[in-house]
Every structure is written in structure tokens, then in C-alpha cells.
PDB file of C-alpha atoms in Angstrom:
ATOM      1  CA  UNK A   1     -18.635 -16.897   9.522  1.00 45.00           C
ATOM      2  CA  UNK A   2     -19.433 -17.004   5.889  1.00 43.00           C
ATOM      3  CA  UNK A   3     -16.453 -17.260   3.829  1.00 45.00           C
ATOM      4  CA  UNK A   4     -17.972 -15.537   0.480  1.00 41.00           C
ATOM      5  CA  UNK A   5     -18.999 -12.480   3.049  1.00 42.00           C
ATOM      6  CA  UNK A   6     -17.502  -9.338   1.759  1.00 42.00           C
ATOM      7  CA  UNK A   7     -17.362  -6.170   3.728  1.00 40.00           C
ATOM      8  CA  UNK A   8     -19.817  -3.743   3.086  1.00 42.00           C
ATOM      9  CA  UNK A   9     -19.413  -0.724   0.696  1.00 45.00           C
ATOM     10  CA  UNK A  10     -18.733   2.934   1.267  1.00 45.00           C
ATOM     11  CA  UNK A  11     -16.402   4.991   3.318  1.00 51.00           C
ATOM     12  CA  UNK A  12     -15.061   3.064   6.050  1.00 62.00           C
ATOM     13  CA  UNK A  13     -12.336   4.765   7.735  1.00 70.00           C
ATOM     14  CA  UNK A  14     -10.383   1.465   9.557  1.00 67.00           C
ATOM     15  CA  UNK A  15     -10.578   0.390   5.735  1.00 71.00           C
ATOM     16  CA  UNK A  16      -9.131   3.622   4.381  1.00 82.00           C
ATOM     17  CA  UNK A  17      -6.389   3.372   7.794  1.00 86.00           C
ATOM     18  CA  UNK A  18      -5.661   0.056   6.424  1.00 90.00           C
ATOM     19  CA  UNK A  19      -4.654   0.729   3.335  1.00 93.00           C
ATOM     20  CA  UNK A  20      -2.646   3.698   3.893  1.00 93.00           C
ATOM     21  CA  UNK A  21      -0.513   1.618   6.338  1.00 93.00           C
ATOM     22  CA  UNK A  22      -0.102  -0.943   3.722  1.00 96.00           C
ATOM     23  CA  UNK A  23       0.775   2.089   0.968  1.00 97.00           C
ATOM     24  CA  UNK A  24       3.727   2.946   3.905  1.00 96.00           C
ATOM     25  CA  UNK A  25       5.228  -0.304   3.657  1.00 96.00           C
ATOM     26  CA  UNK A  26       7.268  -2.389   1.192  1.00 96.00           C
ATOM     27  CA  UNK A  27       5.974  -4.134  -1.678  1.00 97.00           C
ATOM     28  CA  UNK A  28       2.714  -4.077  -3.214  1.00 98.00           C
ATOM     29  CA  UNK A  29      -0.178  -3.133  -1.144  1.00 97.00           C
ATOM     30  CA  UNK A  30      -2.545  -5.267  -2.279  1.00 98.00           C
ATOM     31  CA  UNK A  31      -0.617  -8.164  -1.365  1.00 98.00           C
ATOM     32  CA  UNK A  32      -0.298  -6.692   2.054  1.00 97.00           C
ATOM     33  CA  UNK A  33      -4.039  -6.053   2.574  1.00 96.00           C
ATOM     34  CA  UNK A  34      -5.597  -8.872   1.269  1.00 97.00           C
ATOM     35  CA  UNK A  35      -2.850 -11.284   3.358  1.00 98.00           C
ATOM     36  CA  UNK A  36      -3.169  -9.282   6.225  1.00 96.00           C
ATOM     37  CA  UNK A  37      -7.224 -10.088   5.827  1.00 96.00           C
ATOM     38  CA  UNK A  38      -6.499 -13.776   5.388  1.00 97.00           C
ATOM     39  CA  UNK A  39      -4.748 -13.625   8.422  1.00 98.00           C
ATOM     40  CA  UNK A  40      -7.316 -11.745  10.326  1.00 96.00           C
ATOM     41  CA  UNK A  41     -10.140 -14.145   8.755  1.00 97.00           C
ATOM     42  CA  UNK A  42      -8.095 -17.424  10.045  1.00 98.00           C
ATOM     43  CA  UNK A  43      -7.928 -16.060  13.612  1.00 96.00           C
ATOM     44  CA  UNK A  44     -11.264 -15.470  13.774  1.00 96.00           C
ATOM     45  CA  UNK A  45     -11.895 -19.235  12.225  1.00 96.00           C
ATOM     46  CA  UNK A  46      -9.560 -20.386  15.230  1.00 95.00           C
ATOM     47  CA  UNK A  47     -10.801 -18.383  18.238  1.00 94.00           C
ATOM     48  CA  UNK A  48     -14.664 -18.077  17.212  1.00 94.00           C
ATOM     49  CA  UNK A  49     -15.698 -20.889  15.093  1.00 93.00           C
ATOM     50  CA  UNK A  50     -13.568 -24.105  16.001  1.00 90.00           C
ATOM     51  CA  UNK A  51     -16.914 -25.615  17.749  1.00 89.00           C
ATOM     52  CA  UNK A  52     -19.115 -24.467  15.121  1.00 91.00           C
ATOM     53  CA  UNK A  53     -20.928 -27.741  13.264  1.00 93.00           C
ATOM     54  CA  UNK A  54     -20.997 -25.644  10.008  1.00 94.00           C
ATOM     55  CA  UNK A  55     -17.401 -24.294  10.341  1.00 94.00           C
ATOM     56  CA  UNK A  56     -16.165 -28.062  10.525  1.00 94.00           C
ATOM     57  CA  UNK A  57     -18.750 -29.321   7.382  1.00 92.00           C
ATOM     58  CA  UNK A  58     -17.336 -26.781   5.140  1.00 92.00           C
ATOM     59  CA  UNK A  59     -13.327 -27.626   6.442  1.00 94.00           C
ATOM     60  CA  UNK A  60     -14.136 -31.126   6.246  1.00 92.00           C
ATOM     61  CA  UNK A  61     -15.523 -31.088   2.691  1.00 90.00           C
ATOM     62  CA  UNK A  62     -12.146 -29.205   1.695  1.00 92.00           C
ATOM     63  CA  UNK A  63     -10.424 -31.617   3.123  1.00 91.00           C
ATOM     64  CA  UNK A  64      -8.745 -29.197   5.638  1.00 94.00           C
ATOM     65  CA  UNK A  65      -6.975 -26.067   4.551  1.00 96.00           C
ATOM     66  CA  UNK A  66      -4.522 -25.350   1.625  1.00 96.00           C
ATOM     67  CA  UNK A  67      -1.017 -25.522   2.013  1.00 96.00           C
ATOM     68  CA  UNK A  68      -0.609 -21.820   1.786  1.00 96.00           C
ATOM     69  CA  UNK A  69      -3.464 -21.142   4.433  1.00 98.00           C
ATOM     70  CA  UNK A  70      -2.455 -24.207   6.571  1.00 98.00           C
ATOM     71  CA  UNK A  71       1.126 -22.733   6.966  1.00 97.00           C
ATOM     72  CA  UNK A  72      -0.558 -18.988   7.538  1.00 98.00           C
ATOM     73  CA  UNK A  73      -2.749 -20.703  10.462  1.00 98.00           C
ATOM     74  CA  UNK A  74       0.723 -22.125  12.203  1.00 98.00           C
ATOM     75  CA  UNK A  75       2.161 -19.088  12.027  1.00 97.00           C
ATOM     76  CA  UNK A  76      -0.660 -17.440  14.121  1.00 97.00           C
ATOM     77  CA  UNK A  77      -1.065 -20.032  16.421  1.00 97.00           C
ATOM     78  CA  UNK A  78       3.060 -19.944  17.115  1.00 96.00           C
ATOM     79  CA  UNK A  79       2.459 -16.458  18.243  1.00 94.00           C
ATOM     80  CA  UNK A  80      -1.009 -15.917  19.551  1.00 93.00           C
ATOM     81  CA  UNK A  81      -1.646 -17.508  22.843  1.00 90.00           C
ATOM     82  CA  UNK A  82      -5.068 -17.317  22.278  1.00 92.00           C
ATOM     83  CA  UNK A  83      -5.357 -19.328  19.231  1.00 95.00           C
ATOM     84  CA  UNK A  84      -3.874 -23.169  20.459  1.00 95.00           C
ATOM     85  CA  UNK A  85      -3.395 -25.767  19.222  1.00 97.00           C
ATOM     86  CA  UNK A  86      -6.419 -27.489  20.770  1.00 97.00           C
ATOM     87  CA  UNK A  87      -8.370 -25.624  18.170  1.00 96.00           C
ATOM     88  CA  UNK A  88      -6.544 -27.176  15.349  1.00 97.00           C
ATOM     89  CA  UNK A  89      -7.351 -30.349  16.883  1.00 97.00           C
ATOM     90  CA  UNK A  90     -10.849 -29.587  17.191  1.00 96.00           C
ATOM     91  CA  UNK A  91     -11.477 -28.835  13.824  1.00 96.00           C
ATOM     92  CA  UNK A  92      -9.441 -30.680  12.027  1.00 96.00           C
ATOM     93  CA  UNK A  93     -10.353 -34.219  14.031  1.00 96.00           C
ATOM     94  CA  UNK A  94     -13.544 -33.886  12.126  1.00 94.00           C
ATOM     95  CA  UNK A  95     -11.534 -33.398   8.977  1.00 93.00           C
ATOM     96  CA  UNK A  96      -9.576 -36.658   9.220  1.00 93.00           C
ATOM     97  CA  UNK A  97     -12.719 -38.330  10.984  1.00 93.00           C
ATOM     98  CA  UNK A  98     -14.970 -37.475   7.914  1.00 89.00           C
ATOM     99  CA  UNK A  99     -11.905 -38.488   5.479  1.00 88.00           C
ATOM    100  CA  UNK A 100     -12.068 -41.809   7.236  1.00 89.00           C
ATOM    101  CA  UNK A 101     -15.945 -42.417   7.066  1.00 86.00           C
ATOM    102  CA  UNK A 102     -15.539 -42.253   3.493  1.00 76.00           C
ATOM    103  CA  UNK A 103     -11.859 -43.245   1.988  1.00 66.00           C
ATOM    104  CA  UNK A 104     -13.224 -42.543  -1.585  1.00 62.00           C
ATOM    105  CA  UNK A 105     -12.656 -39.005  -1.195  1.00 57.00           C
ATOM    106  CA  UNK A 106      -8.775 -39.706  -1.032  1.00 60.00           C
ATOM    107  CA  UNK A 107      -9.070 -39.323  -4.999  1.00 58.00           C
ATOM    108  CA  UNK A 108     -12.415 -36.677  -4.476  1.00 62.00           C
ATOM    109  CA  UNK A 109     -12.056 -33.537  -3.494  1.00 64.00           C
ATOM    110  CA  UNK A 110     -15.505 -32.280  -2.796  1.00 63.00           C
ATOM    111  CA  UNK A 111     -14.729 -28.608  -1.646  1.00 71.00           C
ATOM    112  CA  UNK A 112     -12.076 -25.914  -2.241  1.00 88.00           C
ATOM    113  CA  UNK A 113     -10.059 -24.479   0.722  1.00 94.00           C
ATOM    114  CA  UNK A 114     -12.455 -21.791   2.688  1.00 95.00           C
ATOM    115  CA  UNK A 115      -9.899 -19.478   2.902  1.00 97.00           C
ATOM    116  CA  UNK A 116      -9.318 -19.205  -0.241  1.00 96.00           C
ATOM    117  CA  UNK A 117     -12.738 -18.466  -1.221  1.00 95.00           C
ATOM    118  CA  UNK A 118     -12.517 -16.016   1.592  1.00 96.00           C
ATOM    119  CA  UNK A 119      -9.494 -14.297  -0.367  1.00 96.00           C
ATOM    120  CA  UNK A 120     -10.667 -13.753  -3.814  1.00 95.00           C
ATOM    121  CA  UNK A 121     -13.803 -12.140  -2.242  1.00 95.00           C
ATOM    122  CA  UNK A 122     -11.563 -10.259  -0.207  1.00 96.00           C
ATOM    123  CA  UNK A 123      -9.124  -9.387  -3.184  1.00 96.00           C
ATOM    124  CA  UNK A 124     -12.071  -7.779  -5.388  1.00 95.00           C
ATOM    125  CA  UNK A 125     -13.529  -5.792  -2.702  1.00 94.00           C
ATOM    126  CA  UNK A 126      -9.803  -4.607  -1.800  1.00 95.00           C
ATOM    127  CA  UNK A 127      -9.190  -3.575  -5.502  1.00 96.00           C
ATOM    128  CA  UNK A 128     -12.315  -1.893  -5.636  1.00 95.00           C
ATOM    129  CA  UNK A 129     -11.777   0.221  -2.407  1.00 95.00           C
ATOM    130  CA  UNK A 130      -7.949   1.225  -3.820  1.00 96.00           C
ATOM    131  CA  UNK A 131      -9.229   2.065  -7.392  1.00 97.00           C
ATOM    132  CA  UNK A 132     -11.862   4.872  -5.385  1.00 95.00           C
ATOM    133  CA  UNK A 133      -8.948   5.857  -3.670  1.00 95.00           C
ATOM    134  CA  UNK A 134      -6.609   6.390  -6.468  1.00 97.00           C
ATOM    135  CA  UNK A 135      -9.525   9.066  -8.258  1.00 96.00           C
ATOM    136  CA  UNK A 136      -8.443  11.511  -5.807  1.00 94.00           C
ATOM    137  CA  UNK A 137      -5.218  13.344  -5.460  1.00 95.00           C
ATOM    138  CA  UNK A 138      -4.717  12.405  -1.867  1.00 93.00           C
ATOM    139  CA  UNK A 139      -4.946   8.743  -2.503  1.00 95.00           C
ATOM    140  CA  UNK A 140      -2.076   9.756  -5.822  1.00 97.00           C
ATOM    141  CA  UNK A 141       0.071  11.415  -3.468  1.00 97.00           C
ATOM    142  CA  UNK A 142       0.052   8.425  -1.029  1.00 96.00           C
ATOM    143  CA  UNK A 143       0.301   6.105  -4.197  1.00 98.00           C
ATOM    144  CA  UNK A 144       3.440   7.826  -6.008  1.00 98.00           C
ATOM    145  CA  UNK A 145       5.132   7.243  -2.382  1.00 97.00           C
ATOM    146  CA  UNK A 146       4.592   3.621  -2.115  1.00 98.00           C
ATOM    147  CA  UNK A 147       6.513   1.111  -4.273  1.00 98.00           C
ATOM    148  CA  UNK A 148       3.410   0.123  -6.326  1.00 98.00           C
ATOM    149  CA  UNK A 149       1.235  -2.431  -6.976  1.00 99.00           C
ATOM    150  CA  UNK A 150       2.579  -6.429  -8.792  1.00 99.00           C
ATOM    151  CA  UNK A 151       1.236  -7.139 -12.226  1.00 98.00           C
ATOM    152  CA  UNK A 152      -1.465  -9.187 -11.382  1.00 98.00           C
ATOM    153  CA  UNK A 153      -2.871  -7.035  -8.840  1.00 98.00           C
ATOM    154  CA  UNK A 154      -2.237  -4.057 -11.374  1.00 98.00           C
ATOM    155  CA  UNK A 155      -4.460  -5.921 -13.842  1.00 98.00           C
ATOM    156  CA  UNK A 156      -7.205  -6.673 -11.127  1.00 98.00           C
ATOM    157  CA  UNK A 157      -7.509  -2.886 -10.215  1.00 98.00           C
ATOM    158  CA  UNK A 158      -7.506  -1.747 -13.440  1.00 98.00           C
ATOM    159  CA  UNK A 159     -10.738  -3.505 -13.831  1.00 97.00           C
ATOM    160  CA  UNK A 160     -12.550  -1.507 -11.282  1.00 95.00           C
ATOM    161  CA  UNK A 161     -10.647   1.739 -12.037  1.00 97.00           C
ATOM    162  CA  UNK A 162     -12.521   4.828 -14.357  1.00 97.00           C
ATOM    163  CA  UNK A 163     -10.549   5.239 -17.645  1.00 97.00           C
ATOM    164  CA  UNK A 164      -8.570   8.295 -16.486  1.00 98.00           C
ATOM    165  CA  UNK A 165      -7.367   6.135 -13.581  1.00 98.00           C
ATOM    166  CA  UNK A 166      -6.591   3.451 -15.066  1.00 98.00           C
ATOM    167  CA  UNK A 167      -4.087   5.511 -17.857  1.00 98.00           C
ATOM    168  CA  UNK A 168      -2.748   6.978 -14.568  1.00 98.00           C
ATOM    169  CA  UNK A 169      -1.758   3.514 -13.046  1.00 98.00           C
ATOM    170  CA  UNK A 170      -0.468   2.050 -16.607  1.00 98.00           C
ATOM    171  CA  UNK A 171       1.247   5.210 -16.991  1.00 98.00           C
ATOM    172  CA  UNK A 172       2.788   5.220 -13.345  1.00 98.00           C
ATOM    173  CA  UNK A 173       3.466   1.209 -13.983  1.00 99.00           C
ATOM    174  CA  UNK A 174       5.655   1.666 -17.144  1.00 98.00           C
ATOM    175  CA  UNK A 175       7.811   4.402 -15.281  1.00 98.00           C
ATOM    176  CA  UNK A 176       8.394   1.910 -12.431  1.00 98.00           C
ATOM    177  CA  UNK A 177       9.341  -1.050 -14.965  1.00 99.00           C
ATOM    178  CA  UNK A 178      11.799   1.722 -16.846  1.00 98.00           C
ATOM    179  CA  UNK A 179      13.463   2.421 -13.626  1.00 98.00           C
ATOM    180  CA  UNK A 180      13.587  -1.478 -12.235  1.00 98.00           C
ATOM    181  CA  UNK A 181      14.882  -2.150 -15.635  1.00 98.00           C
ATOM    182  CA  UNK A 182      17.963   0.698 -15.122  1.00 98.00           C
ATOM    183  CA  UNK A 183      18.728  -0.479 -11.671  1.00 97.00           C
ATOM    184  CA  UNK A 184      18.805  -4.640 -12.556  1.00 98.00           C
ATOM    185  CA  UNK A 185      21.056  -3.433 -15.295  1.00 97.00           C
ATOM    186  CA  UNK A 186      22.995  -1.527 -12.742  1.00 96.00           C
ATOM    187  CA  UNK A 187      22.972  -4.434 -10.894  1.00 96.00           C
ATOM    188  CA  UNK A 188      24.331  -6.768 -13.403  1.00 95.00           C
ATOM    189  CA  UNK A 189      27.330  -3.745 -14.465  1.00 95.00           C
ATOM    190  CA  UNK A 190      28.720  -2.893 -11.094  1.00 92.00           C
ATOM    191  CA  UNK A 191      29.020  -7.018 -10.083  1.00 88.00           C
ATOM    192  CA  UNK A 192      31.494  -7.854 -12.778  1.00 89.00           C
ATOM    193  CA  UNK A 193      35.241  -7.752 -11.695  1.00 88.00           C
ATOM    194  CA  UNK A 194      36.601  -4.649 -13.456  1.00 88.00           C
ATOM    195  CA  UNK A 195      33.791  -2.505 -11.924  1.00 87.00           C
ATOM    196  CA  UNK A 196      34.661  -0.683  -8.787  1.00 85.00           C
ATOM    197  CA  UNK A 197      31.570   0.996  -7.922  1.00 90.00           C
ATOM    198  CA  UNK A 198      29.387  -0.288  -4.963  1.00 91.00           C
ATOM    199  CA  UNK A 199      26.091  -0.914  -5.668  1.00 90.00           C
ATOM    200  CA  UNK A 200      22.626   1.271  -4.149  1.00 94.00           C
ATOM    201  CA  UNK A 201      20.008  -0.289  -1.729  1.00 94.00           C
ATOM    202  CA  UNK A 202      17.521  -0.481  -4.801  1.00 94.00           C
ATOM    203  CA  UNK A 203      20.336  -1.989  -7.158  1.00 94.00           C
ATOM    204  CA  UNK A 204      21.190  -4.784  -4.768  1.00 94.00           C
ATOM    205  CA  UNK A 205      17.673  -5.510  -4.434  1.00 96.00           C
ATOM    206  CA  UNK A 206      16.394  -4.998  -8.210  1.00 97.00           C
ATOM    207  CA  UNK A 207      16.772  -8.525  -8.821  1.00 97.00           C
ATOM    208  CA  UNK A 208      13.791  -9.018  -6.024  1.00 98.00           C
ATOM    209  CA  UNK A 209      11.695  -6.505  -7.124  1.00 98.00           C
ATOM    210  CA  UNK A 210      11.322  -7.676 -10.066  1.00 98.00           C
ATOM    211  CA  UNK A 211      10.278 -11.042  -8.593  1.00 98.00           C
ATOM    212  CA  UNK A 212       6.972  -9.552  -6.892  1.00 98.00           C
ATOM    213  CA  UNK A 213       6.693  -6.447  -9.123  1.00 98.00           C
ATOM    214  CA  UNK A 214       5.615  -9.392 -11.803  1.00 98.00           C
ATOM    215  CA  UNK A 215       4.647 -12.267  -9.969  1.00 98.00           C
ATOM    216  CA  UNK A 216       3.273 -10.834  -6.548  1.00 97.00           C
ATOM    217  CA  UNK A 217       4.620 -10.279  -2.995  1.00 96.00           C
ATOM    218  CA  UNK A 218       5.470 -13.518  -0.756  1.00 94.00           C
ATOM    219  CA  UNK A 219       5.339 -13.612   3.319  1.00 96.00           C
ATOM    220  CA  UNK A 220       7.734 -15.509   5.455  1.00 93.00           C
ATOM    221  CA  UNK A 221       5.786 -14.086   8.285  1.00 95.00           C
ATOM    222  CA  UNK A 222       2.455 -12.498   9.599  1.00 97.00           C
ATOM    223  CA  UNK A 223       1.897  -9.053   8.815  1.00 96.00           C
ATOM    224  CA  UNK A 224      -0.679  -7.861  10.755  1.00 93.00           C
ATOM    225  CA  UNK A 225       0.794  -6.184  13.706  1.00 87.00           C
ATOM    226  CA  UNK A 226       0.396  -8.381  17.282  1.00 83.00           C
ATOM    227  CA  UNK A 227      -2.174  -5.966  18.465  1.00 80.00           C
ATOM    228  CA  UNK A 228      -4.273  -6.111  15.681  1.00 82.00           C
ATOM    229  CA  UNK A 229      -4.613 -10.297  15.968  1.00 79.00           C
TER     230      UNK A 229
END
């Protein structure tokens, strides 16, 4: 499996299911997707390619995965009983074998993590797909429900959005930072001592929002349903 392969364009309709599950659930979609495609992409690495010659060149030249990608690839393997740890082995005694042939590269990285080439592919192809989406007023509806995309992934789709989109989403992003602004105030108001008045679901959690809302979403575990792995 190439890791700079991108899927195809057009109307795809497990793409279009995709996203609207990732709309439905907290945080910023495009943080779901694309890690939910990351995971999906290092199962397949796992359960398909572990004996493949090329598969272990490119892992080898990377020196093995990135942390981030490394800890993603536990996870799976911790729940799927089809992706063992024998696998890891596999591919990653030709890691430390090729490390050994040639101790210079301690202090040489020759290639980047595959999976993360695999990801920004993933991430422009995903932005793409959600700006289309967004022209209609179904895709709007489904949007104004969600709880929005994270600044950086804001910026990315507004790249591939038209113009009229794109003052939709910055227009639609500004009313979202007014409203986290209210609530972390809220939040900071109703904790001090001569305040009696208990605090919402959104205050209490303003102060996390507006962790992701700027910096992007973080996963403590797979999201991709167990069926779907």
C-alpha cells in the first residue's frame, strides 16, 4: 500500500456516511476523520503488509513509526485480535536489523514516518470532500449541528472552499469563538466563592473547548468503531 495514495474523487457515499457520523460526534470532524483514517490505514499496514519487502524498506528507512502513530498502532493491536503482536515483530525486526547494519543512521534519519505521509494526503483530500459538502444546504444543516471544525483545520478547508463558503465558515467560526468566549467567562464567574450558581455542561467544559477549538482535537483512544477495524 502506497502511503501518498489518496482516495479517488467524486461522490462516494461510505465517504459522505463517514463524515456525517463524524459531524454527529464531539469535537471537530476533521480531526475525527482523518484519525479515524490513520487508524484504518495502520490496520491495514498490520494485517496486509507486515511480510511485504517494500512495506519494511520504507518503515525501516523511517526508522519505525512516530511516536504518535506508534502509540495509535498499540492501541489497535490491544483490541484487535487480528492484528498481534507477531506483526509488530515482523516488521519492525527489520527496522532495528537495518538500524544495526548501519549505526550511522542513529544521528540520520533517512525517511519520515509513513503514516504520516499517509495523513497529510489524507487531511487534504478530507478538507476537500467537507468544503463540497458545506456548498449545499444539507451539508449546512448537518454543519450548524456539529460543534465545528479547530483552527487549523478551519484554515485548511478554507483553502479548498468557494468564496461564499468560505465567508459562511469564518462567519459561523466567529459566532462559535463569541459564545466559547461567554461560557469560559461564565466559567471563571460562577467558580469564585461568593457565586452560588452551578455551572452548565458547556461552562464546565469551556476551558476544553477552547483547547481543541484552537489547537485541534486529541484521542486517548481509537475511534473507529470495532466493526469497522
Amino acid at each position: 500500500m502506497s502511503d501518498r495514495k489518496r482516495p479517488k474523487r467524486g461522490s462516494d457515499p461510505l465517504l459522505t456516511r463517514r463524515l456525517r457520523q463524524a459531524l454527529a460526534a464531539p469535537g471537530c470532524p476533521l480531526c475525527r476523520l482523518v484519525r479515524a483514517g490513520e487508524e484504518r490505514w495502520l490496520a491495514t499496514l498490520l494485517y496486509e503488509l507486515s511480510g511485504d519487502p517494500l512495506t519494511h524498506h520504507k518503515l525501516a528507512r523511517a526508522e519505525g513509526l512516530c511516536g504518535e502513530h506508534a502509540r495509535i498502532l498499540a492501541l489497535l493491536v490491544e483490541r484487535c485480535t487480528l492484528l498481534t503482536p507477531a506483526a509488530v515483530a515482523r516488521l519492525y525486526e527489520s527496522v532495528v536489523g537495518t538500524m544495526l547494519e548501519k549505526p550511522v543512521r542513529l544521528t540520520n534519519q533517512v525517511g519520515s514516518c509513513p503514516a504520516c505521509r499517509y495523513r497529510q494526503g489524507l487531511l487534504g483530500h478530507q478538507a476537500e470532500i467537507l468544503a463540497r459538502f458545506l456548498a449545499g444546504e444539507e451539508g449546512r444543516v448537518a454543519y450548524l449541528g456539529s460543534d465545528g471544525l479547530c483552527l487549523p483545520h478551519l484554515r485548511l478547508v478554507l483553502k479548498s472552499a468557494t468564496s461564499e463558503v468560505a465567508r459562511w465558515l469564518e462567519a459561523d467560526f466567529r459566532v462559535r469563538l463569541s459564545e466559547l468566549r461567554h461560557r469560559l467567562g461564565e466559567l471563571q464567574r460562577k467558580q469564585r466563592y461568593d457565586v452560588a450558581e452551578p455551572l452548565s455542561a458547556e461552562e464546565a467544559g469551556a476551558w476544553q473547548e477552547a483547547l481543541w477549538r484552537l489547537g485541534g482535537n486529541w484521542f486517548g483512544q481509537l475511534v473507529t468503531p470495532p466493526g469497522e477495524i
